[in-house]
Amino acid sequence: MTNNKNEYAQAKRRTNLSNVIFDAVIFIVLAFVVVATVYPFWNTVAISFNEGLDSLTGGITLLPRKFTLQNYKNLFVTPRIFHAGIISVTRTIIQTVLCVFCTAILAYALSRKEFVIRKPLTTIIVISMYVNAGLIPSYMLIKNLGLLNKYAVYIIPGIVDVFNFILVRTYINGLPDSFVESARIDGANEFRIFMQIIMPLIVPSIAMISLFTAVNAWNSWFDTYLYTSPKPKLHSLQYVLMSFLQASQNQVSSADANSMALAASSGAATAMSTPISIRSAITVIATVPILVVYPFVQKYFVVGMTIGGVKE
């Protein structure tokens, strides 16, 4: 009996030691992942607050060596930035609301078994995600629709997203049919069923596709370049920031090292921004809004990705 107790105690100690070693290895690995993920952005923030010419010497890690706000002042020196910011914000909000609503209501319609042509329509919609006409036909379509140099070009082409449609439809298919049947017995029409029964049940998937849509709309600049570049009043923030970056790179590439050294020795370094400092400031401006929004939808995002991807 005593031997059994000793063997049990030894086995327990070995198990505890194994658990401690395992936990330590997991902690080290996760700590490395966190550092590898956070450090690049933190370093970018530090460079964005550092003097431009000083950033060229390198060696900046977690804190700016010569703190300055000049990089951001150079970006916000004209009202163009603020107007572009309004365009991006309104575009993101409108596109997200319309895309989420239209995608969700389409997913609900094509998830109903009594809708006899739902399979052919679903097939056509899914094929459009894999087969793209290309850039030139897309441009010609936008032109023929009369959307060039108009604000609607930011909204209408992306009003339904196929990937989001698949996610929401899969989520709806996992809901019990008894909810819809009970509402129909009570006399509710399809729109009322969708708004009062389905929508509250698919909040996780709605939050998930809202995040996807908002991020894509906020980061988009190529559509501005293609469709509204001749009209400055419709330029998005990302397009304007990209223009600033290109102008900064061209300015420095056209200058020689002697002129930069002269600017540094004459004390003009504090007012001069370099491509690396401008790029860092642009990255921070473009990323911060998404970082602010993401924590509020993170829990819905996780639930939507896990439940929405499972079909009964």
PDB file of C-alpha atoms in Angstrom:
ATOM      1  CA  MET A   1       0.000   0.000   0.000  1.00  0.00           C
ATOM      2  CA  THR A   2       2.839   2.358   0.890  1.00  0.00           C
ATOM      3  CA  ASN A   3       4.608   1.542  -2.370  1.00  0.00           C
ATOM      4  CA  ASN A   4       1.460   2.409  -4.330  1.00  0.00           C
ATOM      5  CA  LYS A   5       1.216   5.761  -2.581  1.00  0.00           C
ATOM      6  CA  ASN A   6       4.874   6.509  -3.310  1.00  0.00           C
ATOM      7  CA  GLU A   7       4.461   5.565  -6.963  1.00  0.00           C
ATOM      8  CA  TYR A   8       1.344   7.748  -7.201  1.00  0.00           C
ATOM      9  CA  ALA A   9       3.191  10.695  -5.593  1.00  0.00           C
ATOM     10  CA  GLN A  10       6.139  10.287  -7.968  1.00  0.00           C
ATOM     11  CA  ALA A  11       3.835  10.079 -10.981  1.00  0.00           C
ATOM     12  CA  LYS A  12       2.002  13.196  -9.815  1.00  0.00           C
ATOM     13  CA  ARG A  13       5.269  15.095  -9.438  1.00  0.00           C
ATOM     14  CA  ARG A  14       6.367  14.034 -12.917  1.00  0.00           C
ATOM     15  CA  THR A  15       3.015  15.140 -14.314  1.00  0.00           C
ATOM     16  CA  ASN A  16       3.251  18.497 -12.563  1.00  0.00           C
ATOM     17  CA  LEU A  17       6.793  18.973 -13.880  1.00  0.00           C
ATOM     18  CA  SER A  18       5.665  18.105 -17.403  1.00  0.00           C
ATOM     19  CA  ASN A  19       2.806  20.569 -17.138  1.00  0.00           C
ATOM     20  CA  VAL A  20       5.142  23.307 -15.937  1.00  0.00           C
ATOM     21  CA  ILE A  21       7.572  22.662 -18.790  1.00  0.00           C
ATOM     22  CA  PHE A  22       4.741  22.572 -21.324  1.00  0.00           C
ATOM     23  CA  ASP A  23       3.235  25.812 -19.991  1.00  0.00           C
ATOM     24  CA  ALA A  24       6.660  27.472 -20.067  1.00  0.00           C
ATOM     25  CA  VAL A  25       7.232  26.455 -23.705  1.00  0.00           C
ATOM     26  CA  ILE A  26       3.764  27.691 -24.699  1.00  0.00           C
ATOM     27  CA  PHE A  27       4.349  30.972 -22.877  1.00  0.00           C
ATOM     28  CA  ILE A  28       7.695  31.518 -24.621  1.00  0.00           C
ATOM     29  CA  VAL A  29       6.234  30.747 -28.039  1.00  0.00           C
ATOM     30  CA  LEU A  30       3.231  33.036 -27.502  1.00  0.00           C
ATOM     31  CA  ALA A  31       5.455  35.801 -26.155  1.00  0.00           C
ATOM     32  CA  PHE A  32       7.599  35.539 -29.282  1.00  0.00           C
ATOM     33  CA  VAL A  33       4.495  35.713 -31.491  1.00  0.00           C
ATOM     34  CA  VAL A  34       3.226  38.785 -29.627  1.00  0.00           C
ATOM     35  CA  VAL A  35       6.568  40.560 -29.940  1.00  0.00           C
ATOM     36  CA  ALA A  36       6.876  39.651 -33.629  1.00  0.00           C
ATOM     37  CA  THR A  37       3.347  40.973 -34.217  1.00  0.00           C
ATOM     38  CA  VAL A  38       3.374  44.148 -32.118  1.00  0.00           C
ATOM     39  CA  TYR A  39       6.964  45.334 -32.591  1.00  0.00           C
ATOM     40  CA  PRO A  40       6.750  46.272 -36.312  1.00  0.00           C
ATOM     41  CA  PHE A  41       3.741  48.511 -35.736  1.00  0.00           C
ATOM     42  CA  TRP A  42       5.204  49.998 -32.549  1.00  0.00           C
ATOM     43  CA  ASN A  43       8.430  50.715 -34.429  1.00  0.00           C
ATOM     44  CA  THR A  44       6.417  52.371 -37.201  1.00  0.00           C
ATOM     45  CA  VAL A  45       4.708  54.615 -34.635  1.00  0.00           C
ATOM     46  CA  ALA A  46       8.105  55.563 -33.160  1.00  0.00           C
ATOM     47  CA  ILE A  47       9.484  56.458 -36.597  1.00  0.00           C
ATOM     48  CA  SER A  48       6.385  58.514 -37.413  1.00  0.00           C
ATOM     49  CA  PHE A  49       7.099  60.710 -34.369  1.00  0.00           C
ATOM     50  CA  ASN A  50      10.829  61.003 -35.121  1.00  0.00           C
ATOM     51  CA  GLU A  51      12.561  63.704 -37.143  1.00  0.00           C
ATOM     52  CA  GLY A  52      12.714  62.774 -40.812  1.00  0.00           C
ATOM     53  CA  LEU A  53      16.441  63.082 -41.495  1.00  0.00           C
ATOM     54  CA  ASP A  54      17.329  61.473 -38.186  1.00  0.00           C
ATOM     55  CA  SER A  55      15.207  58.450 -39.136  1.00  0.00           C
ATOM     56  CA  LEU A  56      17.492  57.851 -42.129  1.00  0.00           C
ATOM     57  CA  THR A  57      20.359  56.960 -39.801  1.00  0.00           C
ATOM     58  CA  GLY A  58      18.358  54.007 -38.420  1.00  0.00           C
ATOM     59  CA  GLY A  59      18.593  52.591 -34.947  1.00  0.00           C
ATOM     60  CA  ILE A  60      15.086  53.601 -33.869  1.00  0.00           C
ATOM     61  CA  THR A  61      13.397  50.806 -31.928  1.00  0.00           C
ATOM     62  CA  LEU A  62      10.609  51.461 -29.426  1.00  0.00           C
ATOM     63  CA  LEU A  63      10.840  55.213 -28.842  1.00  0.00           C
ATOM     64  CA  PRO A  64      11.561  58.158 -31.144  1.00  0.00           C
ATOM     65  CA  ARG A  65      15.088  59.489 -30.796  1.00  0.00           C
ATOM     66  CA  LYS A  66      14.174  63.079 -31.698  1.00  0.00           C
ATOM     67  CA  PHE A  67      10.482  63.570 -31.046  1.00  0.00           C
ATOM     68  CA  THR A  68       8.532  65.733 -33.463  1.00  0.00           C
ATOM     69  CA  LEU A  69       5.028  66.182 -34.849  1.00  0.00           C
ATOM     70  CA  GLN A  70       6.316  67.597 -38.126  1.00  0.00           C
ATOM     71  CA  ASN A  71       5.574  64.423 -40.095  1.00  0.00           C
ATOM     72  CA  TYR A  72       1.890  64.676 -39.223  1.00  0.00           C
ATOM     73  CA  LYS A  73       1.877  68.451 -39.738  1.00  0.00           C
ATOM     74  CA  ASN A  74       3.202  67.952 -43.249  1.00  0.00           C
ATOM     75  CA  LEU A  75       0.321  65.581 -43.954  1.00  0.00           C
ATOM     76  CA  PHE A  76      -2.398  67.782 -42.469  1.00  0.00           C
ATOM     77  CA  VAL A  77      -1.052  71.088 -43.775  1.00  0.00           C
ATOM     78  CA  THR A  78      -3.847  71.420 -46.368  1.00  0.00           C
ATOM     79  CA  PRO A  79      -7.645  71.035 -46.046  1.00  0.00           C
ATOM     80  CA  ARG A  80      -7.427  68.328 -48.725  1.00  0.00           C
ATOM     81  CA  ILE A  81      -6.716  65.741 -46.038  1.00  0.00           C
ATOM     82  CA  PHE A  82      -9.805  66.634 -44.008  1.00  0.00           C
ATOM     83  CA  HIS A  83     -12.088  66.591 -47.044  1.00  0.00           C
ATOM     84  CA  ALA A  84     -10.648  63.245 -48.131  1.00  0.00           C
ATOM     85  CA  GLY A  85     -11.170  61.960 -44.604  1.00  0.00           C
ATOM     86  CA  ILE A  86     -14.849  62.924 -44.763  1.00  0.00           C
ATOM     87  CA  ILE A  87     -15.178  61.088 -48.096  1.00  0.00           C
ATOM     88  CA  SER A  88     -13.569  57.952 -46.652  1.00  0.00           C
ATOM     89  CA  VAL A  89     -15.623  58.015 -43.461  1.00  0.00           C
ATOM     90  CA  THR A  90     -18.964  58.549 -45.200  1.00  0.00           C
ATOM     91  CA  ARG A  91     -18.083  56.015 -47.859  1.00  0.00           C
ATOM     92  CA  THR A  92     -17.133  53.428 -45.254  1.00  0.00           C
ATOM     93  CA  ILE A  93     -20.340  53.942 -43.268  1.00  0.00           C
ATOM     94  CA  ILE A  94     -22.715  53.960 -46.252  1.00  0.00           C
ATOM     95  CA  GLN A  95     -21.043  51.063 -48.035  1.00  0.00           C
ATOM     96  CA  THR A  96     -20.934  48.974 -44.870  1.00  0.00           C
ATOM     97  CA  VAL A  97     -24.618  49.544 -44.026  1.00  0.00           C
ATOM     98  CA  LEU A  98     -25.898  48.918 -47.557  1.00  0.00           C
ATOM     99  CA  CYS A  99     -23.591  45.989 -48.263  1.00  0.00           C
ATOM    100  CA  VAL A 100     -24.430  44.246 -44.991  1.00  0.00           C
ATOM    101  CA  PHE A 101     -28.185  44.746 -45.420  1.00  0.00           C
ATOM    102  CA  CYS A 102     -28.319  43.705 -49.087  1.00  0.00           C
ATOM    103  CA  THR A 103     -25.980  40.758 -48.561  1.00  0.00           C
ATOM    104  CA  ALA A 104     -27.944  39.528 -45.553  1.00  0.00           C
ATOM    105  CA  ILE A 105     -31.358  39.822 -47.199  1.00  0.00           C
ATOM    106  CA  LEU A 106     -30.079  38.059 -50.325  1.00  0.00           C
ATOM    107  CA  ALA A 107     -28.589  35.299 -48.171  1.00  0.00           C
ATOM    108  CA  TYR A 108     -31.918  34.876 -46.382  1.00  0.00           C
ATOM    109  CA  ALA A 109     -33.853  34.678 -49.658  1.00  0.00           C
ATOM    110  CA  LEU A 110     -31.514  32.067 -51.150  1.00  0.00           C
ATOM    111  CA  SER A 111     -31.470  30.024 -47.934  1.00  0.00           C
ATOM    112  CA  ARG A 112     -35.233  29.317 -48.122  1.00  0.00           C
ATOM    113  CA  LYS A 113     -35.909  25.803 -49.394  1.00  0.00           C
ATOM    114  CA  GLU A 114     -39.249  26.860 -50.891  1.00  0.00           C
ATOM    115  CA  PHE A 115     -37.447  29.264 -53.240  1.00  0.00           C
ATOM    116  CA  VAL A 116     -37.328  26.960 -56.279  1.00  0.00           C
ATOM    117  CA  ILE A 117     -34.519  28.672 -58.213  1.00  0.00           C
ATOM    118  CA  ARG A 118     -32.256  29.256 -55.244  1.00  0.00           C
ATOM    119  CA  LYS A 119     -29.674  26.656 -56.358  1.00  0.00           C
ATOM    120  CA  PRO A 120     -29.146  28.069 -59.907  1.00  0.00           C
ATOM    121  CA  LEU A 121     -28.960  31.620 -58.559  1.00  0.00           C
ATOM    122  CA  THR A 122     -26.527  30.591 -55.834  1.00  0.00           C
ATOM    123  CA  THR A 123     -24.345  28.844 -58.414  1.00  0.00           C
ATOM    124  CA  ILE A 124     -24.261  31.935 -60.622  1.00  0.00           C
ATOM    125  CA  ILE A 125     -23.386  34.157 -57.667  1.00  0.00           C
ATOM    126  CA  VAL A 126     -20.603  31.848 -56.463  1.00  0.00           C
ATOM    127  CA  ILE A 127     -19.130  31.539 -59.975  1.00  0.00           C
ATOM    128  CA  SER A 128     -18.808  35.319 -60.097  1.00  0.00           C
ATOM    129  CA  MET A 129     -16.415  35.103 -57.149  1.00  0.00           C
ATOM    130  CA  TYR A 130     -14.004  32.860 -59.078  1.00  0.00           C
ATOM    131  CA  VAL A 131     -14.456  34.197 -62.629  1.00  0.00           C
ATOM    132  CA  ASN A 132     -13.706  37.891 -63.112  1.00  0.00           C
ATOM    133  CA  ALA A 133     -14.125  39.778 -66.382  1.00  0.00           C
ATOM    134  CA  GLY A 134     -10.975  41.796 -65.792  1.00  0.00           C
ATOM    135  CA  LEU A 135     -10.043  45.423 -65.299  1.00  0.00           C
ATOM    136  CA  ILE A 136     -10.943  46.815 -68.727  1.00  0.00           C
ATOM    137  CA  PRO A 137     -14.470  45.287 -68.920  1.00  0.00           C
ATOM    138  CA  SER A 138     -15.107  46.436 -65.346  1.00  0.00           C
ATOM    139  CA  TYR A 139     -14.059  49.968 -66.261  1.00  0.00           C
ATOM    140  CA  MET A 140     -16.256  49.929 -69.371  1.00  0.00           C
ATOM    141  CA  LEU A 141     -19.208  48.702 -67.296  1.00  0.00           C
ATOM    142  CA  ILE A 142     -18.744  51.514 -64.777  1.00  0.00           C
ATOM    143  CA  LYS A 143     -18.484  54.006 -67.630  1.00  0.00           C
ATOM    144  CA  ASN A 144     -21.615  52.714 -69.381  1.00  0.00           C
ATOM    145  CA  LEU A 145     -23.522  52.907 -66.102  1.00  0.00           C
ATOM    146  CA  GLY A 146     -22.605  56.578 -65.863  1.00  0.00           C
ATOM    147  CA  LEU A 147     -20.759  56.200 -62.567  1.00  0.00           C
ATOM    148  CA  LEU A 148     -17.432  57.764 -63.552  1.00  0.00           C
ATOM    149  CA  ASN A 149     -16.498  60.758 -61.393  1.00  0.00           C
ATOM    150  CA  LYS A 150     -19.528  60.217 -59.181  1.00  0.00           C
ATOM    151  CA  TYR A 151     -19.737  59.371 -55.489  1.00  0.00           C
ATOM    152  CA  ALA A 152     -22.024  56.414 -56.249  1.00  0.00           C
ATOM    153  CA  VAL A 153     -19.087  54.550 -57.818  1.00  0.00           C
ATOM    154  CA  TYR A 154     -17.862  53.882 -54.273  1.00  0.00           C
ATOM    155  CA  ILE A 155     -21.173  52.321 -53.205  1.00  0.00           C
ATOM    156  CA  ILE A 156     -23.001  50.540 -56.016  1.00  0.00           C
ATOM    157  CA  PRO A 157     -20.303  48.139 -57.338  1.00  0.00           C
ATOM    158  CA  GLY A 158     -19.737  46.660 -53.879  1.00  0.00           C
ATOM    159  CA  ILE A 159     -23.312  46.589 -52.650  1.00  0.00           C
ATOM    160  CA  VAL A 160     -23.263  42.747 -52.480  1.00  0.00           C
ATOM    161  CA  ASP A 161     -20.171  40.729 -51.594  1.00  0.00           C
ATOM    162  CA  VAL A 162     -20.144  37.064 -52.617  1.00  0.00           C
ATOM    163  CA  PHE A 163     -17.832  35.871 -49.842  1.00  0.00           C
ATOM    164  CA  ASN A 164     -19.925  37.611 -47.197  1.00  0.00           C
ATOM    165  CA  PHE A 165     -23.052  36.197 -48.824  1.00  0.00           C
ATOM    166  CA  ILE A 166     -21.724  32.637 -48.423  1.00  0.00           C
ATOM    167  CA  LEU A 167     -20.862  33.236 -44.766  1.00  0.00           C
ATOM    168  CA  VAL A 168     -24.269  34.685 -43.891  1.00  0.00           C
ATOM    169  CA  ARG A 169     -26.219  32.056 -45.836  1.00  0.00           C
ATOM    170  CA  THR A 170     -24.283  29.275 -44.110  1.00  0.00           C
ATOM    171  CA  TYR A 171     -25.068  30.875 -40.744  1.00  0.00           C
ATOM    172  CA  ILE A 172     -28.781  31.165 -41.585  1.00  0.00           C
ATOM    173  CA  ASN A 173     -28.894  27.550 -42.757  1.00  0.00           C
ATOM    174  CA  GLY A 174     -27.774  26.537 -39.270  1.00  0.00           C
ATOM    175  CA  LEU A 175     -30.797  28.170 -37.645  1.00  0.00           C
ATOM    176  CA  PRO A 176     -33.868  26.014 -36.826  1.00  0.00           C
ATOM    177  CA  ASP A 177     -36.663  26.317 -39.402  1.00  0.00           C
ATOM    178  CA  SER A 178     -39.181  26.394 -36.549  1.00  0.00           C
ATOM    179  CA  PHE A 179     -38.444  30.109 -35.969  1.00  0.00           C
ATOM    180  CA  VAL A 180     -39.538  31.039 -39.469  1.00  0.00           C
ATOM    181  CA  GLU A 181     -42.469  28.629 -39.491  1.00  0.00           C
ATOM    182  CA  SER A 182     -43.817  29.999 -36.217  1.00  0.00           C
ATOM    183  CA  ALA A 183     -43.607  33.562 -37.506  1.00  0.00           C
ATOM    184  CA  ARG A 184     -45.438  32.598 -40.685  1.00  0.00           C
ATOM    185  CA  ILE A 185     -48.218  30.948 -38.669  1.00  0.00           C
ATOM    186  CA  ASP A 186     -48.590  34.218 -36.760  1.00  0.00           C
ATOM    187  CA  GLY A 187     -49.077  36.020 -40.068  1.00  0.00           C
ATOM    188  CA  ALA A 188     -45.686  37.713 -40.478  1.00  0.00           C
ATOM    189  CA  ASN A 189     -44.499  38.418 -44.021  1.00  0.00           C
ATOM    190  CA  GLU A 190     -41.005  37.576 -45.244  1.00  0.00           C
ATOM    191  CA  PHE A 191     -39.540  41.040 -44.700  1.00  0.00           C
ATOM    192  CA  ARG A 192     -40.831  41.175 -41.140  1.00  0.00           C
ATOM    193  CA  ILE A 193     -39.462  37.684 -40.491  1.00  0.00           C
ATOM    194  CA  PHE A 194     -36.082  38.790 -41.781  1.00  0.00           C
ATOM    195  CA  MET A 195     -35.952  42.013 -39.767  1.00  0.00           C
ATOM    196  CA  GLN A 196     -37.442  40.792 -36.468  1.00  0.00           C
ATOM    197  CA  ILE A 197     -36.507  37.095 -36.389  1.00  0.00           C
ATOM    198  CA  ILE A 198     -33.467  36.443 -38.552  1.00  0.00           C
ATOM    199  CA  MET A 199     -31.460  39.629 -38.065  1.00  0.00           C
ATOM    200  CA  PRO A 200     -31.254  39.383 -34.247  1.00  0.00           C
ATOM    201  CA  LEU A 201     -30.142  35.742 -34.564  1.00  0.00           C
ATOM    202  CA  ILE A 202     -27.326  36.403 -37.023  1.00  0.00           C
ATOM    203  CA  VAL A 203     -25.704  39.320 -35.203  1.00  0.00           C
ATOM    204  CA  PRO A 204     -22.295  37.534 -34.989  1.00  0.00           C
ATOM    205  CA  SER A 205     -22.151  37.016 -38.747  1.00  0.00           C
ATOM    206  CA  ILE A 206     -23.412  40.563 -39.355  1.00  0.00           C
ATOM    207  CA  ALA A 207     -20.643  41.966 -37.150  1.00  0.00           C
ATOM    208  CA  MET A 208     -18.080  39.824 -38.935  1.00  0.00           C
ATOM    209  CA  ILE A 209     -19.005  40.903 -42.468  1.00  0.00           C
ATOM    210  CA  SER A 210     -19.370  44.496 -41.256  1.00  0.00           C
ATOM    211  CA  LEU A 211     -15.737  44.406 -40.173  1.00  0.00           C
ATOM    212  CA  PHE A 212     -14.655  42.904 -43.492  1.00  0.00           C
ATOM    213  CA  THR A 213     -16.602  45.484 -45.484  1.00  0.00           C
ATOM    214  CA  ALA A 214     -15.490  48.450 -43.383  1.00  0.00           C
ATOM    215  CA  VAL A 215     -11.818  47.490 -43.601  1.00  0.00           C
ATOM    216  CA  ASN A 216     -11.992  47.040 -47.369  1.00  0.00           C
ATOM    217  CA  ALA A 217     -13.842  50.329 -47.847  1.00  0.00           C
ATOM    218  CA  TRP A 218     -11.490  52.255 -45.566  1.00  0.00           C
ATOM    219  CA  ASN A 219      -8.310  50.883 -47.164  1.00  0.00           C
ATOM    220  CA  SER A 220      -9.504  51.174 -50.754  1.00  0.00           C
ATOM    221  CA  TRP A 221      -7.726  53.663 -53.014  1.00  0.00           C
ATOM    222  CA  PHE A 222      -7.438  51.948 -56.399  1.00  0.00           C
ATOM    223  CA  ASP A 223     -11.077  52.611 -57.300  1.00  0.00           C
ATOM    224  CA  THR A 224     -10.447  56.307 -56.670  1.00  0.00           C
ATOM    225  CA  TYR A 225      -7.435  56.119 -58.969  1.00  0.00           C
ATOM    226  CA  LEU A 226      -9.494  54.442 -61.711  1.00  0.00           C
ATOM    227  CA  TYR A 227     -12.856  56.159 -61.533  1.00  0.00           C
ATOM    228  CA  THR A 228     -12.598  59.545 -59.779  1.00  0.00           C
ATOM    229  CA  SER A 229      -8.977  60.691 -60.054  1.00  0.00           C
ATOM    230  CA  PRO A 230      -9.879  63.720 -62.272  1.00  0.00           C
ATOM    231  CA  LYS A 231     -12.244  64.975 -59.559  1.00  0.00           C
ATOM    232  CA  PRO A 232     -10.319  66.015 -56.391  1.00  0.00           C
ATOM    233  CA  LYS A 233     -13.530  66.530 -54.409  1.00  0.00           C
ATOM    234  CA  LEU A 234     -14.128  62.749 -54.539  1.00  0.00           C
ATOM    235  CA  HIS A 235     -10.628  61.642 -53.574  1.00  0.00           C
ATOM    236  CA  SER A 236     -10.528  59.221 -50.644  1.00  0.00           C
ATOM    237  CA  LEU A 237      -8.128  59.524 -47.733  1.00  0.00           C
ATOM    238  CA  GLN A 238      -6.082  56.509 -48.776  1.00  0.00           C
ATOM    239  CA  TYR A 239      -5.631  57.912 -52.277  1.00  0.00           C
ATOM    240  CA  VAL A 240      -4.534  61.292 -50.923  1.00  0.00           C
ATOM    241  CA  LEU A 241      -2.092  59.654 -48.509  1.00  0.00           C
ATOM    242  CA  MET A 242      -0.696  57.555 -51.339  1.00  0.00           C
ATOM    243  CA  SER A 243      -0.237  60.740 -53.375  1.00  0.00           C
ATOM    244  CA  PHE A 244       1.641  62.340 -50.473  1.00  0.00           C
ATOM    245  CA  LEU A 245       3.916  59.313 -50.251  1.00  0.00           C
ATOM    246  CA  GLN A 246       4.705  59.366 -53.970  1.00  0.00           C
ATOM    247  CA  ALA A 247       5.363  63.114 -53.901  1.00  0.00           C
ATOM    248  CA  SER A 248       7.708  62.693 -50.930  1.00  0.00           C
ATOM    249  CA  GLN A 249       9.605  59.876 -52.620  1.00  0.00           C
ATOM    250  CA  ASN A 250       9.955  61.841 -55.859  1.00  0.00           C
ATOM    251  CA  GLN A 251      11.117  64.921 -53.975  1.00  0.00           C
ATOM    252  CA  VAL A 252      13.863  63.050 -52.142  1.00  0.00           C
ATOM    253  CA  SER A 253      14.917  61.017 -55.171  1.00  0.00           C
ATOM    254  CA  SER A 254      15.407  64.259 -57.144  1.00  0.00           C
ATOM    255  CA  ALA A 255      17.607  65.722 -54.398  1.00  0.00           C
ATOM    256  CA  ASP A 256      21.228  64.713 -53.859  1.00  0.00           C
ATOM    257  CA  ALA A 257      22.918  63.735 -50.621  1.00  0.00           C
ATOM    258  CA  ASN A 258      24.728  67.089 -50.398  1.00  0.00           C
ATOM    259  CA  SER A 259      21.459  69.052 -50.297  1.00  0.00           C
ATOM    260  CA  MET A 260      20.109  66.790 -47.570  1.00  0.00           C
ATOM    261  CA  ALA A 261      23.297  67.220 -45.553  1.00  0.00           C
ATOM    262  CA  LEU A 262      23.085  70.986 -46.042  1.00  0.00           C
ATOM    263  CA  ALA A 263      19.474  70.956 -44.820  1.00  0.00           C
ATOM    264  CA  ALA A 264      20.505  69.005 -41.749  1.00  0.00           C
ATOM    265  CA  SER A 265      23.438  71.315 -40.953  1.00  0.00           C
ATOM    266  CA  SER A 266      21.352  74.445 -41.437  1.00  0.00           C
ATOM    267  CA  GLY A 267      18.718  73.319 -38.960  1.00  0.00           C
ATOM    268  CA  ALA A 268      16.020  72.584 -41.532  1.00  0.00           C
ATOM    269  CA  ALA A 269      15.902  68.930 -40.554  1.00  0.00           C
ATOM    270  CA  THR A 270      13.071  69.481 -38.114  1.00  0.00           C
ATOM    271  CA  ALA A 271      10.831  70.750 -40.927  1.00  0.00           C
ATOM    272  CA  MET A 272      11.822  68.086 -43.449  1.00  0.00           C
ATOM    273  CA  SER A 273      10.085  64.754 -43.803  1.00  0.00           C
ATOM    274  CA  THR A 274      11.615  61.800 -45.577  1.00  0.00           C
ATOM    275  CA  PRO A 275       9.839  58.910 -47.347  1.00  0.00           C
ATOM    276  CA  ILE A 276      10.340  56.602 -44.376  1.00  0.00           C
ATOM    277  CA  SER A 277       8.863  59.110 -41.898  1.00  0.00           C
ATOM    278  CA  ILE A 278       5.952  59.995 -44.213  1.00  0.00           C
ATOM    279  CA  ARG A 279       5.279  56.314 -44.867  1.00  0.00           C
ATOM    280  CA  SER A 280       5.230  55.614 -41.138  1.00  0.00           C
ATOM    281  CA  ALA A 281       2.838  58.497 -40.445  1.00  0.00           C
ATOM    282  CA  ILE A 282       0.563  57.359 -43.277  1.00  0.00           C
ATOM    283  CA  THR A 283       0.543  53.810 -41.889  1.00  0.00           C
ATOM    284  CA  VAL A 284      -0.472  55.037 -38.442  1.00  0.00           C
ATOM    285  CA  ILE A 285      -3.246  57.273 -39.804  1.00  0.00           C
ATOM    286  CA  ALA A 286      -4.630  54.469 -41.959  1.00  0.00           C
ATOM    287  CA  THR A 287      -4.459  51.805 -39.241  1.00  0.00           C
ATOM    288  CA  VAL A 288      -5.641  53.552 -36.071  1.00  0.00           C
ATOM    289  CA  PRO A 289      -9.376  53.750 -37.012  1.00  0.00           C
ATOM    290  CA  ILE A 290      -9.502  49.996 -37.631  1.00  0.00           C
ATOM    291  CA  LEU A 291      -7.683  49.292 -34.361  1.00  0.00           C
ATOM    292  CA  VAL A 292     -10.218  51.452 -32.521  1.00  0.00           C
ATOM    293  CA  VAL A 293     -13.232  49.647 -34.019  1.00  0.00           C
ATOM    294  CA  TYR A 294     -11.951  46.065 -33.915  1.00  0.00           C
ATOM    295  CA  PRO A 295     -12.091  45.474 -30.109  1.00  0.00           C
ATOM    296  CA  PHE A 296     -15.838  46.202 -30.104  1.00  0.00           C
ATOM    297  CA  VAL A 297     -16.608  43.522 -32.723  1.00  0.00           C
ATOM    298  CA  GLN A 298     -13.906  41.004 -31.835  1.00  0.00           C
ATOM    299  CA  LYS A 299     -16.179  38.671 -29.870  1.00  0.00           C
ATOM    300  CA  TYR A 300     -18.746  38.640 -32.669  1.00  0.00           C
ATOM    301  CA  PHE A 301     -15.976  38.106 -35.192  1.00  0.00           C
ATOM    302  CA  VAL A 302     -14.740  34.954 -33.420  1.00  0.00           C
ATOM    303  CA  VAL A 303     -18.248  33.546 -32.979  1.00  0.00           C
ATOM    304  CA  GLY A 304     -19.148  34.301 -36.586  1.00  0.00           C
ATOM    305  CA  MET A 305     -16.076  32.574 -37.941  1.00  0.00           C
ATOM    306  CA  THR A 306     -16.581  29.431 -35.841  1.00  0.00           C
ATOM    307  CA  ILE A 307     -20.360  29.000 -36.018  1.00  0.00           C
ATOM    308  CA  GLY A 308     -20.871  30.486 -39.452  1.00  0.00           C
ATOM    309  CA  GLY A 309     -18.458  28.000 -40.970  1.00  0.00           C
ATOM    310  CA  VAL A 310     -20.338  24.945 -39.675  1.00  0.00           C
ATOM    311  CA  LYS A 311     -23.309  23.513 -41.521  1.00  0.00           C
ATOM    312  CA  GLU A 312     -25.653  20.978 -40.034  1.00  0.00           C
TER     313      GLU A 312
END
